[in-house]
PDB file of C-alpha atoms in Angstrom:
ATOM      1  CA  MET A 272       7.899  -8.779 -26.522  1.00 74.00           C
ATOM      2  CA  GLU A 273       7.049  -5.793 -24.926  1.00 87.00           C
ATOM      3  CA  LYS A 274       9.857  -3.906 -22.891  1.00 93.00           C
ATOM      4  CA  LYS A 275       9.454  -3.870 -19.225  1.00 97.00           C
ATOM      5  CA  PHE A 276      10.380  -1.406 -16.945  1.00 98.00           C
ATOM      6  CA  TYR A 277      11.320  -1.446 -13.247  1.00 97.00           C
ATOM      7  CA  THR A 278      11.856   0.415  -9.985  1.00 97.00           C
ATOM      8  CA  TYR A 279      14.697  -0.618  -7.894  1.00 97.00           C
ATOM      9  CA  ILE A 280      16.380  -0.014  -4.490  1.00 97.00           C
ATOM     10  CA  ILE A 281      20.257  -0.439  -4.047  1.00 96.00           C
ATOM     11  CA  LEU A 282      21.621  -0.775  -0.647  1.00 96.00           C
ATOM     12  CA  THR A 283      24.758   1.447  -0.412  1.00 97.00           C
ATOM     13  CA  VAL A 284      27.915   0.097   1.582  1.00 96.00           C
ATOM     14  CA  ASP A 285      27.448   3.144   4.209  1.00 96.00           C
ATOM     15  CA  ASN A 286      24.128   1.754   4.554  1.00 96.00           C
ATOM     16  CA  THR A 287      22.113   3.946   2.615  1.00 97.00           C
ATOM     17  CA  LEU A 288      19.174   3.479  -0.055  1.00 97.00           C
ATOM     18  CA  TYR A 289      19.287   4.393  -3.194  1.00 97.00           C
ATOM     19  CA  CYS A 290      16.259   4.370  -5.256  1.00 98.00           C
ATOM     20  CA  GLY A 291      15.511   4.630  -9.502  1.00 97.00           C
ATOM     21  CA  TYR A 292      14.233   3.263 -12.237  1.00 98.00           C
ATOM     22  CA  THR A 293      15.471   1.502 -15.491  1.00 98.00           C
ATOM     23  CA  ASP A 294      14.522  -0.894 -18.343  1.00 97.00           C
ATOM     24  CA  ASP A 295      17.636  -3.596 -17.529  1.00 96.00           C
ATOM     25  CA  PRO A 296      18.192  -3.736 -13.685  1.00 95.00           C
ATOM     26  CA  LYS A 297      21.452  -5.593 -14.360  1.00 95.00           C
ATOM     27  CA  SER A 298      23.062  -3.303 -16.576  1.00 96.00           C
ATOM     28  CA  ARG A 299      21.979  -0.272 -14.707  1.00 97.00           C
ATOM     29  CA  PHE A 300      23.478  -1.688 -11.077  1.00 96.00           C
ATOM     30  CA  GLU A 301      26.840  -2.655 -13.214  1.00 96.00           C
ATOM     31  CA  LYS A 302      26.713   0.925 -14.188  1.00 96.00           C
ATOM     32  CA  HIS A 303      26.117   2.362 -10.444  1.00 96.00           C
ATOM     33  CA  LYS A 304      28.679   0.357  -9.732  1.00 95.00           C
ATOM     34  CA  ALA A 305      31.251   1.495 -12.001  1.00 95.00           C
ATOM     35  CA  GLY A 306      30.032   5.104 -11.091  1.00 93.00           C
ATOM     36  CA  LEU A 307      28.694   5.842 -14.403  1.00 94.00           C
ATOM     37  CA  ALA A 308      24.826   6.335 -13.375  1.00 91.00           C
ATOM     38  CA  ALA A 309      23.458   8.861 -10.692  1.00 93.00           C
ATOM     39  CA  LYS A 310      25.767  11.241  -9.199  1.00 93.00           C
ATOM     40  CA  TYR A 311      24.507   9.614  -5.764  1.00 94.00           C
ATOM     41  CA  THR A 312      25.909   6.263  -5.985  1.00 95.00           C
ATOM     42  CA  ARG A 313      29.218   7.572  -7.157  1.00 94.00           C
ATOM     43  CA  SER A 314      29.842   9.147  -3.521  1.00 94.00           C
ATOM     44  CA  HIS A 315      27.788   6.309  -1.731  1.00 95.00           C
ATOM     45  CA  LYS A 316      28.934   3.038  -3.740  1.00 96.00           C
ATOM     46  CA  PRO A 317      26.718   0.303  -4.156  1.00 96.00           C
ATOM     47  CA  LEU A 318      26.759  -3.004  -2.244  1.00 95.00           C
ATOM     48  CA  LYS A 319      23.645  -4.603  -3.721  1.00 94.00           C
ATOM     49  CA  MET A 320      20.460  -4.202  -5.453  1.00 94.00           C
ATOM     50  CA  VAL A 321      18.048  -5.019  -2.298  1.00 95.00           C
ATOM     51  CA  TYR A 322      14.587  -4.529  -4.105  1.00 95.00           C
ATOM     52  CA  ILE A 323      12.990  -4.601  -7.766  1.00 95.00           C
ATOM     53  CA  LYS A 324       9.349  -4.267  -8.962  1.00 95.00           C
ATOM     54  CA  GLU A 325       8.650  -4.832 -12.398  1.00 95.00           C
ATOM     55  CA  PHE A 326       5.777  -2.379 -14.431  1.00 97.00           C
ATOM     56  CA  ALA A 327       4.407  -2.550 -17.976  1.00 97.00           C
ATOM     57  CA  THR A 328       5.346   1.401 -18.695  1.00 97.00           C
ATOM     58  CA  LYS A 329       7.824   3.912 -17.837  1.00 98.00           C
ATOM     59  CA  SER A 330       5.357   6.196 -16.341  1.00 98.00           C
ATOM     60  CA  GLU A 331       4.238   3.527 -13.825  1.00 98.00           C
ATOM     61  CA  ALA A 332       8.059   2.764 -12.698  1.00 98.00           C
ATOM     62  CA  MET A 333       8.552   6.215 -12.615  1.00 98.00           C
ATOM     63  CA  LYS A 334       5.656   6.850 -10.256  1.00 98.00           C
ATOM     64  CA  GLU A 335       6.588   4.266  -8.358  1.00 98.00           C
ATOM     65  CA  GLU A 336       9.966   5.768  -7.835  1.00 98.00           C
ATOM     66  CA  SER A 337       8.278   9.169  -6.551  1.00 98.00           C
ATOM     67  CA  ARG A 338       6.151   7.186  -4.154  1.00 98.00           C
ATOM     68  CA  ILE A 339       9.089   5.151  -2.651  1.00 98.00           C
ATOM     69  CA  LYS A 340      11.342   8.350  -2.475  1.00 97.00           C
ATOM     70  CA  LYS A 341       8.613  10.174  -0.307  1.00 98.00           C
ATOM     71  CA  LEU A 342       8.631   7.114   2.171  1.00 98.00           C
ATOM     72  CA  THR A 343      10.483   7.249   5.537  1.00 98.00           C
ATOM     73  CA  ARG A 344      13.967   5.046   6.191  1.00 97.00           C
ATOM     74  CA  LYS A 345      11.762   2.373   8.380  1.00 97.00           C
ATOM     75  CA  GLN A 346       8.920   2.442   5.491  1.00 97.00           C
ATOM     76  CA  LYS A 347      11.676   1.732   2.585  1.00 97.00           C
ATOM     77  CA  GLU A 348      13.096  -1.165   4.792  1.00 95.00           C
ATOM     78  CA  GLU A 349       9.578  -2.549   5.489  1.00 95.00           C
ATOM     79  CA  LEU A 350       9.039  -2.277   1.511  1.00 95.00           C
ATOM     80  CA  VAL A 351      12.728  -4.001   1.047  1.00 94.00           C
ATOM     81  CA  LYS A 352      11.867  -6.726   3.527  1.00 91.00           C
ATOM     82  CA  SER A 353       8.572  -7.652   1.549  1.00 88.00           C
ATOM     83  CA  SER A 354      11.351  -8.126  -1.363  1.00 83.00           C
ATOM     84  CA  SER A 355      12.207 -11.558  -2.917  1.00 73.00           C
ATOM     85  CA  LEU A 356      15.932  -9.661  -2.979  1.00 69.00           C
ATOM     86  CA  TYR A 357      15.876  -9.646   0.546  1.00 53.00           C
ATOM     87  CA  GLN A 358      19.380  -9.715   2.233  1.00 54.00           C
ATOM     88  CA  TYR A 359      19.879  -6.939   4.682  1.00 45.00           C
TER      89      TYR A 359
END
């Protein structure tokens, strides 16, 4: 079984969007909620994961994260709306 990698977007309680990548989305989200992941999500508490996309390699997931971070808020919202996790 090959390892998978994921790019994800989290909606925070103050209505901001945080983007990252991981090989275990569930565990990573739990770390964000516990304040043990990114510095950003320590002060902007995670509410829910609203977008996730699977990749075969870490490099692909990181490239997608970089691409998403360059998008405008409106573009990120449109990306989230296209996700099966969409719950805004």
